PDB file with SEQRES, HELIX, SHEET and CRYST1 records, atoms N, CA, C and O in Angstrom:
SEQRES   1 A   80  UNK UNK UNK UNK UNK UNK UNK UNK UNK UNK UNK UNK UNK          
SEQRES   2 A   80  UNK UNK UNK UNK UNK UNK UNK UNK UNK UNK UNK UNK UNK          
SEQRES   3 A   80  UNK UNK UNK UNK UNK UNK UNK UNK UNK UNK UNK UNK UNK          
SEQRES   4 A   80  UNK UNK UNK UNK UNK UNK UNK UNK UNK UNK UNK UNK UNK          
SEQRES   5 A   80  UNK UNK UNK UNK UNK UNK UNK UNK UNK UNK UNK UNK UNK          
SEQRES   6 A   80  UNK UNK UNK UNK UNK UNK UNK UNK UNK UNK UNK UNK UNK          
SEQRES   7 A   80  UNK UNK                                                      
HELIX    1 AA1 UNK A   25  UNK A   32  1                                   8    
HELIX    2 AA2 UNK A   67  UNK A   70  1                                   4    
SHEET    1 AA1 4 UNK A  15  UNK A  17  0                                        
SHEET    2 AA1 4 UNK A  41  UNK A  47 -1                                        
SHEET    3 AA1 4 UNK A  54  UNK A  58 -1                                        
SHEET    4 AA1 4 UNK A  61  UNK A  65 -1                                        
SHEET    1 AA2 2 UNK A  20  UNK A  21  0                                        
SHEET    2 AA2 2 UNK A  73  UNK A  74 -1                                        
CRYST1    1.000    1.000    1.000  90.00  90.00  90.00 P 1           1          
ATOM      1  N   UNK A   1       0.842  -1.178   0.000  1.00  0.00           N  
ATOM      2  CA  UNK A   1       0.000   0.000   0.000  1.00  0.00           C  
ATOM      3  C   UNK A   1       0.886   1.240   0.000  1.00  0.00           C  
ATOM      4  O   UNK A   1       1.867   1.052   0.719  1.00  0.00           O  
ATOM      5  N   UNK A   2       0.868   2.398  -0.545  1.00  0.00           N  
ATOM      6  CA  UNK A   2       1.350   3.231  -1.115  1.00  0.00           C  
ATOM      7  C   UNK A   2       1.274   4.101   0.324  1.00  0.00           C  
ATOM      8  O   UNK A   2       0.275   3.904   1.017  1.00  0.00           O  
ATOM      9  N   UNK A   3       2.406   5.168   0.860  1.00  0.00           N  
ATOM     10  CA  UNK A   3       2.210   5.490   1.729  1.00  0.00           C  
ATOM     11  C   UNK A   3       1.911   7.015   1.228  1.00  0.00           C  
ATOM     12  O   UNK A   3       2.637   7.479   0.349  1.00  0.00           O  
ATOM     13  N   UNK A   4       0.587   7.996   1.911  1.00  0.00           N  
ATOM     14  CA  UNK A   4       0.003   9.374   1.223  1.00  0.00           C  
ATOM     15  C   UNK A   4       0.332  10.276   2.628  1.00  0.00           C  
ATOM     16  O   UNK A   4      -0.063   9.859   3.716  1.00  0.00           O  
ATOM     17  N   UNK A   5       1.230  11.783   2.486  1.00  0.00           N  
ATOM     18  CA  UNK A   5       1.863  12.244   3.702  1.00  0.00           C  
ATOM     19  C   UNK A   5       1.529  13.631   2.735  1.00  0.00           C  
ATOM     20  O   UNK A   5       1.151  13.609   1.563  1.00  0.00           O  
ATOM     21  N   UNK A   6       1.765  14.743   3.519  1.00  0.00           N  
ATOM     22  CA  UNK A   6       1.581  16.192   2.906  1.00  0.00           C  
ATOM     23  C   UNK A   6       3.405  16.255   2.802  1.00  0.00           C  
ATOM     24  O   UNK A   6       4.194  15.368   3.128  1.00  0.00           O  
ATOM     25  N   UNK A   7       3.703  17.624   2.234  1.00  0.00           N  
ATOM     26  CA  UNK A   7       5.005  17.740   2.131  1.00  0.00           C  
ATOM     27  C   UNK A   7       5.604  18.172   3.349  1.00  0.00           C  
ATOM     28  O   UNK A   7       6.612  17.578   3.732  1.00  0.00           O  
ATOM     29  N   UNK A   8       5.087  19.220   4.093  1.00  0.00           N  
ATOM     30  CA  UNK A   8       5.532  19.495   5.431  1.00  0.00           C  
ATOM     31  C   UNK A   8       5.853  18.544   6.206  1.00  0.00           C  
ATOM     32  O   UNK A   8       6.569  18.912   7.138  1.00  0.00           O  
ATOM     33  N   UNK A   9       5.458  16.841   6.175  1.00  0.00           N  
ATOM     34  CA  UNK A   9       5.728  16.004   6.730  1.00  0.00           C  
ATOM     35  C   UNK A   9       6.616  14.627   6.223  1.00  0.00           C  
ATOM     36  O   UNK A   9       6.798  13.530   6.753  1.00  0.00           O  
ATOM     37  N   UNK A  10       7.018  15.153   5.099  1.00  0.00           N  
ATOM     38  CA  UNK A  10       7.662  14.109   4.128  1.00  0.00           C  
ATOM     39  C   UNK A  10       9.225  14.216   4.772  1.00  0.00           C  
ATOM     40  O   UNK A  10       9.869  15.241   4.997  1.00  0.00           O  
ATOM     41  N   UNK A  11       9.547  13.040   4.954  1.00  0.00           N  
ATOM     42  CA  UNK A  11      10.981  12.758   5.457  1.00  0.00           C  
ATOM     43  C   UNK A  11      12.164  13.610   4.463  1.00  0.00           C  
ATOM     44  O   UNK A  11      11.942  13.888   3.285  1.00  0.00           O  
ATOM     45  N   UNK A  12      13.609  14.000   5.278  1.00  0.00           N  
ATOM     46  CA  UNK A  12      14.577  14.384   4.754  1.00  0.00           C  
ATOM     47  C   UNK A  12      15.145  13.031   4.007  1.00  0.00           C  
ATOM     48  O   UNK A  12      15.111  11.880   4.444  1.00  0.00           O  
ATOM     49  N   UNK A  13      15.740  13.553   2.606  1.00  0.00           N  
ATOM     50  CA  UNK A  13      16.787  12.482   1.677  1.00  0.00           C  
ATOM     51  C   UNK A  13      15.332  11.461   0.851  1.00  0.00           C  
ATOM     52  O   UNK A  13      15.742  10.740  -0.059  1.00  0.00           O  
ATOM     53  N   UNK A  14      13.989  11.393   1.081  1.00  0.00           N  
ATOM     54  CA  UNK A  14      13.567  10.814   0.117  1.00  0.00           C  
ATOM     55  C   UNK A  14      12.779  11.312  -0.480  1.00  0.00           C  
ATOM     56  O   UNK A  14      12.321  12.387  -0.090  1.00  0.00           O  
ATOM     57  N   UNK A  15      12.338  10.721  -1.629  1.00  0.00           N  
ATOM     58  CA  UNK A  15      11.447  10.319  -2.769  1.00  0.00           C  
ATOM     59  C   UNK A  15      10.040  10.803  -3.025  1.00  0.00           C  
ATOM     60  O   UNK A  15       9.243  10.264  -2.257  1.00  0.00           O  
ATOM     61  N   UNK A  16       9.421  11.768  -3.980  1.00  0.00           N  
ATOM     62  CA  UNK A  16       8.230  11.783  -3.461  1.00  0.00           C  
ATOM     63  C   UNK A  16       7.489  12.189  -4.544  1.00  0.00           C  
ATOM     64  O   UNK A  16       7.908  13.220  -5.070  1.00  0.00           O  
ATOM     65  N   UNK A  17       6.203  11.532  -5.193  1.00  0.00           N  
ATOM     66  CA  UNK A  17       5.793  12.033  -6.206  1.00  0.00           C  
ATOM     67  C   UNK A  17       3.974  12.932  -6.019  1.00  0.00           C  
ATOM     68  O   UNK A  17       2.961  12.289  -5.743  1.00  0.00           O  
ATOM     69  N   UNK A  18       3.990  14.616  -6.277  1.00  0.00           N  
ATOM     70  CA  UNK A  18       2.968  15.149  -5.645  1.00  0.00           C  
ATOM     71  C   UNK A  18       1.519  14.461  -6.194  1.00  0.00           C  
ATOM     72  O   UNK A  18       1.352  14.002  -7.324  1.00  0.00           O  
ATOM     73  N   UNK A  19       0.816  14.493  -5.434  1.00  0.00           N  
ATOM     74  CA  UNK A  19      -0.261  13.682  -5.762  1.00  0.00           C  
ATOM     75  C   UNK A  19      -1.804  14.763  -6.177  1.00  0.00           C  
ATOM     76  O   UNK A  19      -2.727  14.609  -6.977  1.00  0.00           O  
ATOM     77  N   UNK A  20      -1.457  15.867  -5.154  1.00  0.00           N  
ATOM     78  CA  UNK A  20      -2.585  17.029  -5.268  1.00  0.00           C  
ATOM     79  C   UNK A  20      -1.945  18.372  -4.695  1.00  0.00           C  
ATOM     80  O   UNK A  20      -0.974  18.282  -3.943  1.00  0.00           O  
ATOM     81  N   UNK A  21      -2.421  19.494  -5.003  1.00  0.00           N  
ATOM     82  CA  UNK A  21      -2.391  20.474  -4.311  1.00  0.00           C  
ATOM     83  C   UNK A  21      -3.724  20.918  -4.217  1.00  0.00           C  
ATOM     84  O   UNK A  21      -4.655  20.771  -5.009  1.00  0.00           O  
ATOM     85  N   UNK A  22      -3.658  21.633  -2.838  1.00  0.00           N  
ATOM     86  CA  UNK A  22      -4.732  22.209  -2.059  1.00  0.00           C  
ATOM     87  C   UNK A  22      -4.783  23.406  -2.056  1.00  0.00           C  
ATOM     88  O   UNK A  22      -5.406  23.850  -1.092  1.00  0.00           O  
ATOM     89  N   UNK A  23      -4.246  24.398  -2.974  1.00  0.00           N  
ATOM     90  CA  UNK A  23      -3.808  25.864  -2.178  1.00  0.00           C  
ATOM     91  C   UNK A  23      -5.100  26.730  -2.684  1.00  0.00           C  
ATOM     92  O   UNK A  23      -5.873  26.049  -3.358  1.00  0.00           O  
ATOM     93  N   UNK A  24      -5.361  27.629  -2.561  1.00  0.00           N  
ATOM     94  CA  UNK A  24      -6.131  28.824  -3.696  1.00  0.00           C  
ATOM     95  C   UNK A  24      -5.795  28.782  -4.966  1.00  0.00           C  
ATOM     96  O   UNK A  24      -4.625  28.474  -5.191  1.00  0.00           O  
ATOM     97  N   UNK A  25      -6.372  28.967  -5.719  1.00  0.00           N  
ATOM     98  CA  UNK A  25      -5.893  29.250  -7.297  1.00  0.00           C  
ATOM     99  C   UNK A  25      -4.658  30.450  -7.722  1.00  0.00           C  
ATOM    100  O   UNK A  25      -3.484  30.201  -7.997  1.00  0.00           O  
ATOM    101  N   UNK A  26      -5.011  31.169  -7.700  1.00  0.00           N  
ATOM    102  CA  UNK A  26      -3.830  32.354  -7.219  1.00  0.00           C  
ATOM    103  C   UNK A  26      -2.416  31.767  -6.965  1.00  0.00           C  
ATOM    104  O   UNK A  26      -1.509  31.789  -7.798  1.00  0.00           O  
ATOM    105  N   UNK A  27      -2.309  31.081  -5.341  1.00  0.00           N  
ATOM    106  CA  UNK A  27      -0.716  30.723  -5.059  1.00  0.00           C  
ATOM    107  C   UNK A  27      -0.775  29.325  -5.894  1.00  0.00           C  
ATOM    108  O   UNK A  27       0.367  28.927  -6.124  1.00  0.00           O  
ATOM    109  N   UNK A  28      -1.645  28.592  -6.337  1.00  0.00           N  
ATOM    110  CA  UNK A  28      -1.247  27.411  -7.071  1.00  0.00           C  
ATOM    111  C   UNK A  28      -0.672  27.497  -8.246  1.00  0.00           C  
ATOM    112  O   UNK A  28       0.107  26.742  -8.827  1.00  0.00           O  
ATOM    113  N   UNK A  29      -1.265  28.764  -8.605  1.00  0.00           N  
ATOM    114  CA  UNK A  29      -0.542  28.891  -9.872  1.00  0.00           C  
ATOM    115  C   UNK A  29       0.845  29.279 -10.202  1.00  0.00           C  
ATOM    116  O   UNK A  29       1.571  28.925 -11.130  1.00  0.00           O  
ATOM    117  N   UNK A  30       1.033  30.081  -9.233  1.00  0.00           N  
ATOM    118  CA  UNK A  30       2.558  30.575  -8.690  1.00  0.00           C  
ATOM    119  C   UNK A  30       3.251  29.160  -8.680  1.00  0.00           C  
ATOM    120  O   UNK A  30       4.170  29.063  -9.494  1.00  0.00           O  
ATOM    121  N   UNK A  31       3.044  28.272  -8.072  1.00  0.00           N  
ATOM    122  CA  UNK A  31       4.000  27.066  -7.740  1.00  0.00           C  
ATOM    123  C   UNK A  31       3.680  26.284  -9.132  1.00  0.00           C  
ATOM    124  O   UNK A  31       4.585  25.579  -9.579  1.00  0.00           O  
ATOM    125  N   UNK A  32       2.832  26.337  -9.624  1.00  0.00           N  
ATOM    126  CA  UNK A  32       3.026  25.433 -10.830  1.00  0.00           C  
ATOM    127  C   UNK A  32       3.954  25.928 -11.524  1.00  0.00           C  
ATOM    128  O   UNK A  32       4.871  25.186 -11.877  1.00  0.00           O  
ATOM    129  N   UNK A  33       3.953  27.322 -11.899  1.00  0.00           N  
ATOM    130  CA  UNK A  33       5.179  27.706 -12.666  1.00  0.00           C  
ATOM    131  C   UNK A  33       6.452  27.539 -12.360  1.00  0.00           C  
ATOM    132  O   UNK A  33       7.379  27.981 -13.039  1.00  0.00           O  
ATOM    133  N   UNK A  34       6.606  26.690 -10.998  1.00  0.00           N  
ATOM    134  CA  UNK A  34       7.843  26.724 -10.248  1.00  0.00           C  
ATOM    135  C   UNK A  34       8.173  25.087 -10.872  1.00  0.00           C  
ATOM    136  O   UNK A  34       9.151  24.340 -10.834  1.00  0.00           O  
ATOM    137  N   UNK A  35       6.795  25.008 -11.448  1.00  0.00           N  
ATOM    138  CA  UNK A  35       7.092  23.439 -11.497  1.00  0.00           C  
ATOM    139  C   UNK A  35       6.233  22.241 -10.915  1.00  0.00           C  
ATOM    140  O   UNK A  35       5.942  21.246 -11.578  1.00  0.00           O  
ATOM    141  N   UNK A  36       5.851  22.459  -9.554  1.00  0.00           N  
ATOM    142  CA  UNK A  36       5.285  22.033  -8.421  1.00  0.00           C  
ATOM    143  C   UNK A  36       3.907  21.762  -9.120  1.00  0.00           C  
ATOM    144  O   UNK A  36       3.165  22.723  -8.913  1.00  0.00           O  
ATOM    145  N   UNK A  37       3.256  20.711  -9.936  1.00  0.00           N  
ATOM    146  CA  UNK A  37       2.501  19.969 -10.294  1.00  0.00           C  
ATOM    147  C   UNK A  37       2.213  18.478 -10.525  1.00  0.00           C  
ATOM    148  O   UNK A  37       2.979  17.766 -11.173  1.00  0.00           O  
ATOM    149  N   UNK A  38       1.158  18.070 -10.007  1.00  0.00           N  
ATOM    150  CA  UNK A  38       0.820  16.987  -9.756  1.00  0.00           C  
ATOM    151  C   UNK A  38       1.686  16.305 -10.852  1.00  0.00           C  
ATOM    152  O   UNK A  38       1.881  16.743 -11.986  1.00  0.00           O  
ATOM    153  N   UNK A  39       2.111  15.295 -10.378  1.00  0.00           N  
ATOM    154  CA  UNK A  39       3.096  13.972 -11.417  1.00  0.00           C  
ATOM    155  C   UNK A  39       4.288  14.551 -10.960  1.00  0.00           C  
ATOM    156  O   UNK A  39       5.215  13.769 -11.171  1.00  0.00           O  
ATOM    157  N   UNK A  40       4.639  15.531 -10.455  1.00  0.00           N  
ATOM    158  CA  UNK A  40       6.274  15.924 -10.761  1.00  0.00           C  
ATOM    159  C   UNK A  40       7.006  15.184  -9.292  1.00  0.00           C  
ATOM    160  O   UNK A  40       6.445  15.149  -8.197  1.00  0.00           O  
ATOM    161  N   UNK A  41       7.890  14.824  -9.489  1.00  0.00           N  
ATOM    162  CA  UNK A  41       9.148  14.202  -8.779  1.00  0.00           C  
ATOM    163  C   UNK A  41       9.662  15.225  -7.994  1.00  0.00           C  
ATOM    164  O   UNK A  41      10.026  16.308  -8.452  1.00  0.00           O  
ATOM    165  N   UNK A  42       9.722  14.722  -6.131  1.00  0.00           N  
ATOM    166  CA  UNK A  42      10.481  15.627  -5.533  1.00  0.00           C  
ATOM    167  C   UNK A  42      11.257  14.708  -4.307  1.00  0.00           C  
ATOM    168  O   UNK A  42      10.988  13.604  -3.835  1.00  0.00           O  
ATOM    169  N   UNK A  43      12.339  15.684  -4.021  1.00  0.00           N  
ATOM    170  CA  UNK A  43      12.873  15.082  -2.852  1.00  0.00           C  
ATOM    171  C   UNK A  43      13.474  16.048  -2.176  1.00  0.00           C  
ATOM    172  O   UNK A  43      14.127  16.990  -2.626  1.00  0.00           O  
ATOM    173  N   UNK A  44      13.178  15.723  -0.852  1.00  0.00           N  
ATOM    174  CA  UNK A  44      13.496  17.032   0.423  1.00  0.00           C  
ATOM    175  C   UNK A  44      14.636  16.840   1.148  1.00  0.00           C  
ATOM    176  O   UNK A  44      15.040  15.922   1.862  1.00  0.00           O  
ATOM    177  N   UNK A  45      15.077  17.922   0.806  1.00  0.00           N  
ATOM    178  CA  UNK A  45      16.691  17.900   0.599  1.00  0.00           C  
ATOM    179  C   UNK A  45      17.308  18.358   2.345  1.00  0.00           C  
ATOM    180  O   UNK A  45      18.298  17.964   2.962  1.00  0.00           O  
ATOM    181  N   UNK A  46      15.998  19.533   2.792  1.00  0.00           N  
ATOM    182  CA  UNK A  46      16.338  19.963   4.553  1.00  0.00           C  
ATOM    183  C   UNK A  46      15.419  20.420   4.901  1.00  0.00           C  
ATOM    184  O   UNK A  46      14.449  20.607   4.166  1.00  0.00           O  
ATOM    185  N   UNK A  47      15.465  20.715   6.066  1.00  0.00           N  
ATOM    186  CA  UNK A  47      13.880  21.428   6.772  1.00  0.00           C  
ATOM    187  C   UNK A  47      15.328  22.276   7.319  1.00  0.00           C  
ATOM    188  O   UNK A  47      16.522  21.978   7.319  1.00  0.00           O  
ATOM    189  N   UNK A  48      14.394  23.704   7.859  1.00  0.00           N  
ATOM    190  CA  UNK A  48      15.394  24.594   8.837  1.00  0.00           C  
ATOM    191  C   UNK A  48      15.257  24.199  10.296  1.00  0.00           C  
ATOM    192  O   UNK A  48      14.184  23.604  10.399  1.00  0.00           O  
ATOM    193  N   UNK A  49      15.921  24.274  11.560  1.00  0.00           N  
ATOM    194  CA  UNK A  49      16.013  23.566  13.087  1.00  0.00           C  
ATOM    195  C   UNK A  49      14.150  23.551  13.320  1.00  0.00           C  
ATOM    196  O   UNK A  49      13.553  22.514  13.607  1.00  0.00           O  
ATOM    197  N   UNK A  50      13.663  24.495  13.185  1.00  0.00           N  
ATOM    198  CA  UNK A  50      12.616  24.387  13.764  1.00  0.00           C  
ATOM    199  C   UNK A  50      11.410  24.078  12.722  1.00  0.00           C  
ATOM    200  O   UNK A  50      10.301  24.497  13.053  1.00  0.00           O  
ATOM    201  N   UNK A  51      11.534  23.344  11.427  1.00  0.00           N  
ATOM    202  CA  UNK A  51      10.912  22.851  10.774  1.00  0.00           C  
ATOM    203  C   UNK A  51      10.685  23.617   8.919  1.00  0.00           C  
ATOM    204  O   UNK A  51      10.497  23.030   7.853  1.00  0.00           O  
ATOM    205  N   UNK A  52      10.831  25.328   9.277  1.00  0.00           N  
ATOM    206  CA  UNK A  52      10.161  26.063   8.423  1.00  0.00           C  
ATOM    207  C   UNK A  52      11.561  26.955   7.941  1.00  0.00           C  
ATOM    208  O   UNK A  52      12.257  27.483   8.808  1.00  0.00           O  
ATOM    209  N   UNK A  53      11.863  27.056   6.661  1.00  0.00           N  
ATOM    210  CA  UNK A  53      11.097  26.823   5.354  1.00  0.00           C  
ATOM    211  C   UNK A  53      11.683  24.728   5.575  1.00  0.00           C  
ATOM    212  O   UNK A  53      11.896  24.168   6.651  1.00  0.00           O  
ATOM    213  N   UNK A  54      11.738  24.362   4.759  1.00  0.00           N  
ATOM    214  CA  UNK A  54      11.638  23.295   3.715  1.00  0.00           C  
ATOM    215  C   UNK A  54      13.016  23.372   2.671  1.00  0.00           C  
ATOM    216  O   UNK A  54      12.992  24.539   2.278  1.00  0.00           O  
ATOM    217  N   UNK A  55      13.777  22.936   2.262  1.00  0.00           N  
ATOM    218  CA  UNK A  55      14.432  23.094   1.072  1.00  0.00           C  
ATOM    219  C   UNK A  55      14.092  21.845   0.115  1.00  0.00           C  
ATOM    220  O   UNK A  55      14.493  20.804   0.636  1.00  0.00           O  
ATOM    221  N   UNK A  56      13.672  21.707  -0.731  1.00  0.00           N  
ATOM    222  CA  UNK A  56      13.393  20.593  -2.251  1.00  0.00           C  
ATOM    223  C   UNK A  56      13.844  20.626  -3.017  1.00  0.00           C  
ATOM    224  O   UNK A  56      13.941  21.757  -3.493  1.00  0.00           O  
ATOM    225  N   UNK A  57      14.432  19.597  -3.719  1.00  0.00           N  
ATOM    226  CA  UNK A  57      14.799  19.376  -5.268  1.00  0.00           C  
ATOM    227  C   UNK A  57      13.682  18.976  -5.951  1.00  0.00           C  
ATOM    228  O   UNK A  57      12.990  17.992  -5.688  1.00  0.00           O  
ATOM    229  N   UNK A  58      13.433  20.241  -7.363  1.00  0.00           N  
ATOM    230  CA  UNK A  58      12.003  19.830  -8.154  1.00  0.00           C  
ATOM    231  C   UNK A  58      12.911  20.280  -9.210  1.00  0.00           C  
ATOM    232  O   UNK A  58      13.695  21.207  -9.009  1.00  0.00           O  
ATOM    233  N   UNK A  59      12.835  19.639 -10.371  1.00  0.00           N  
ATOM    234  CA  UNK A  59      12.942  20.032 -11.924  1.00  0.00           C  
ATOM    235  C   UNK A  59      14.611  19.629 -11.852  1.00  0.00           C  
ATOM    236  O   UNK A  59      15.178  19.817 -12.929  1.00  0.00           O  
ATOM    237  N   UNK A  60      15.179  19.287 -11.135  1.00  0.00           N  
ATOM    238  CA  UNK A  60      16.819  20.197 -11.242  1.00  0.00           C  
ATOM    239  C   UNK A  60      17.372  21.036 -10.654  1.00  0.00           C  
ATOM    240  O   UNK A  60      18.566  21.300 -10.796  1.00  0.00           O  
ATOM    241  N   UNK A  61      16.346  21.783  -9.644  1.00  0.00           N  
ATOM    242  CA  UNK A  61      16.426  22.696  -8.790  1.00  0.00           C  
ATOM    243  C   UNK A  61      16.137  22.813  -7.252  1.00  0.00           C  
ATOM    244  O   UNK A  61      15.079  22.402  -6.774  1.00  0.00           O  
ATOM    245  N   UNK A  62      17.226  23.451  -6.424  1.00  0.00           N  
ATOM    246  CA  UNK A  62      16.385  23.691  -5.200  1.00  0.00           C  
ATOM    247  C   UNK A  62      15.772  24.344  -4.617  1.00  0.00           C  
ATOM    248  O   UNK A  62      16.431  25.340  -4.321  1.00  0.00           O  
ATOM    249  N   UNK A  63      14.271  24.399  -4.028  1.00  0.00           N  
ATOM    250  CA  UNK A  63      13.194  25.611  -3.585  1.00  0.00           C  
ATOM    251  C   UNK A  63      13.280  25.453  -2.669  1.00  0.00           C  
ATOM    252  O   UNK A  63      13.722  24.407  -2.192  1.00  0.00           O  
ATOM    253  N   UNK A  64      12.884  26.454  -2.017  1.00  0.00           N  
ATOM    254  CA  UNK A  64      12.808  26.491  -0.688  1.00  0.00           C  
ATOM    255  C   UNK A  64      11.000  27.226  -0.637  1.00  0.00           C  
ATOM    256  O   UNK A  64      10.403  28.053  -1.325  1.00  0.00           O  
ATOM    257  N   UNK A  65      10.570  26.199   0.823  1.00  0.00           N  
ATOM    258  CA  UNK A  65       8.957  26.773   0.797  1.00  0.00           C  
ATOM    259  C   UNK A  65       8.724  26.934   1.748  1.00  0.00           C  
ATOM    260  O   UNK A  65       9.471  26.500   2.624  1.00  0.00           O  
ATOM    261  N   UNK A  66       7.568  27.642   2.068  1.00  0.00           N  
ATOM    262  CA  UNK A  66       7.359  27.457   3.771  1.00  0.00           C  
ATOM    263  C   UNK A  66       6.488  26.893   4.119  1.00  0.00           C  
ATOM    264  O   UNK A  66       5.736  26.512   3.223  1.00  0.00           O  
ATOM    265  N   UNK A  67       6.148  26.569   5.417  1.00  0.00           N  
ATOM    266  CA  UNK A  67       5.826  24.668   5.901  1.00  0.00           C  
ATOM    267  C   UNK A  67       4.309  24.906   5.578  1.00  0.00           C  
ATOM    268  O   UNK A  67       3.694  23.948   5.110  1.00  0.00           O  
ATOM    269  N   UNK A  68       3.810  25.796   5.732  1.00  0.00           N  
ATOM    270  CA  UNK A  68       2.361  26.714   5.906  1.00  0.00           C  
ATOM    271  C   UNK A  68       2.010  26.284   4.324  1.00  0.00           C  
ATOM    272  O   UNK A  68       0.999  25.591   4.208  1.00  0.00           O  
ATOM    273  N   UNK A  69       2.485  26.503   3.515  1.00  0.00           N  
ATOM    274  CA  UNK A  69       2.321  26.018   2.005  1.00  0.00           C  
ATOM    275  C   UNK A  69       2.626  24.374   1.515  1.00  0.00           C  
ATOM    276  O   UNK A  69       1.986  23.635   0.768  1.00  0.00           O  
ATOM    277  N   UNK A  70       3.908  24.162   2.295  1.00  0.00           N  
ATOM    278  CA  UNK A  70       4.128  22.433   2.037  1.00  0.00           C  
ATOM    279  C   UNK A  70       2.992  21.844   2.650  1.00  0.00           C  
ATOM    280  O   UNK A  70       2.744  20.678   2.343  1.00  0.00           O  
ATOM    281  N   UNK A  71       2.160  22.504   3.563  1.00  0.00           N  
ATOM    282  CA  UNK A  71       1.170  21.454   4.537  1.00  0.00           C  
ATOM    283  C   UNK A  71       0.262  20.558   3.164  1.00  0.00           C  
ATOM    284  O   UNK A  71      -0.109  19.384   3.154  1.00  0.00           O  
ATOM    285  N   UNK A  72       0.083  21.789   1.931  1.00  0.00           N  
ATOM    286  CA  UNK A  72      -0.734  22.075   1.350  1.00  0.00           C  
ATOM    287  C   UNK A  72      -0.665  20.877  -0.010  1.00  0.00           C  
ATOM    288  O   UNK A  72      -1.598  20.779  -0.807  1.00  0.00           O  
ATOM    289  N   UNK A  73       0.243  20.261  -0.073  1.00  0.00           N  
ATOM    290  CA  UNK A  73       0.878  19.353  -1.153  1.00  0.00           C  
ATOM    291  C   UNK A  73       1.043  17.690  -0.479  1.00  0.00           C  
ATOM    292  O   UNK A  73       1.817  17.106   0.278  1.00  0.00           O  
ATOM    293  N   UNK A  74      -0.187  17.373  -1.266  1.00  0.00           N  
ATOM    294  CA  UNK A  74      -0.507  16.039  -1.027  1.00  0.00           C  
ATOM    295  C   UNK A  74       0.776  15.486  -1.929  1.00  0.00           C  
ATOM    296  O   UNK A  74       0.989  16.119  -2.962  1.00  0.00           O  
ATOM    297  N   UNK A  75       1.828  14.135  -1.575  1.00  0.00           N  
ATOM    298  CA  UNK A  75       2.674  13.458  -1.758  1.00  0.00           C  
ATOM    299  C   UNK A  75       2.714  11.830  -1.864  1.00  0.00           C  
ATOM    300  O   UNK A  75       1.790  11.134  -1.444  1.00  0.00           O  
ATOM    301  N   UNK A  76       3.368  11.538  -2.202  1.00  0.00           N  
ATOM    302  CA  UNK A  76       3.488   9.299  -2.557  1.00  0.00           C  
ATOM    303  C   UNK A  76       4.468   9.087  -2.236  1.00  0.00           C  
ATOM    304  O   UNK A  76       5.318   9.847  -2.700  1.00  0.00           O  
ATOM    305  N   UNK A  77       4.968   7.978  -1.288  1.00  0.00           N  
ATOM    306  CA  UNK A  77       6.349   8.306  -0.839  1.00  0.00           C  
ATOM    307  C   UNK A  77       6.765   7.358  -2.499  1.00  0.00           C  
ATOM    308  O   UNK A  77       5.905   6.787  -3.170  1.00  0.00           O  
ATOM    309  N   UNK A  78       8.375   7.418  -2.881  1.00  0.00           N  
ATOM    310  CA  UNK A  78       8.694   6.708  -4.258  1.00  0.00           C  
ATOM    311  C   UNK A  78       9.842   5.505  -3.128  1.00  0.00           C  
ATOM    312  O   UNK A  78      10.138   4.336  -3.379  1.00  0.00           O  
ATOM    313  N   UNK A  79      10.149   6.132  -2.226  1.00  0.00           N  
ATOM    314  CA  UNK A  79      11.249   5.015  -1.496  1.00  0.00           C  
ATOM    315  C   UNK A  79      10.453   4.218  -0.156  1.00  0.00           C  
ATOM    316  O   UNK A  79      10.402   4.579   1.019  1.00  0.00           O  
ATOM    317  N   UNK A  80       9.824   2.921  -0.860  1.00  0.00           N  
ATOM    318  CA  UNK A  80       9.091   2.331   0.034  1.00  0.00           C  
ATOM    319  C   UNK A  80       9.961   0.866   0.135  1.00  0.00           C  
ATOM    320  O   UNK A  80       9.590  -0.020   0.904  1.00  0.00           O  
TER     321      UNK A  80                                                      
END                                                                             
């Protein structure tokens, strides 16, 4: 069974393919252009000491998000 986690809670060093986003239309669209659309491949590269921002590898690149927005990104873990 496939394990389903938001991104704010997705482990450091693995695998993760987004499954949905939840945000407003407005900031969703912002992150799609970042890339950040359903099917796309990610892996979370650091969280900061106290959780927030996030740093990710998406496309080739690393983003950084904040946790308040990662809550928002339904995920698949890929390293099961």
């Amino acid at each position: 069974m496939s394990n389903v986690t938001t991104l704010k809670t997705a482990e450091i060093f693995k695998h993760y393919i987004i499954e949905d986003c939840q945000l407003l239309p407005d900031i969703k669209a912002r992150f799609s252009e970042m890339g950040l659309v359903k099917g796309t491949k990610v892996k979370v590269i650091k969280k900061a000491p106290l959780g927030d921002p996030l740093e990710i590898m998406v496309r080739g690149y690393t983003l950084c998000i904040r946790a308040t927005e990662a809550e928002h990104f339904i995920v698949r873990s890929l390293d099961e």
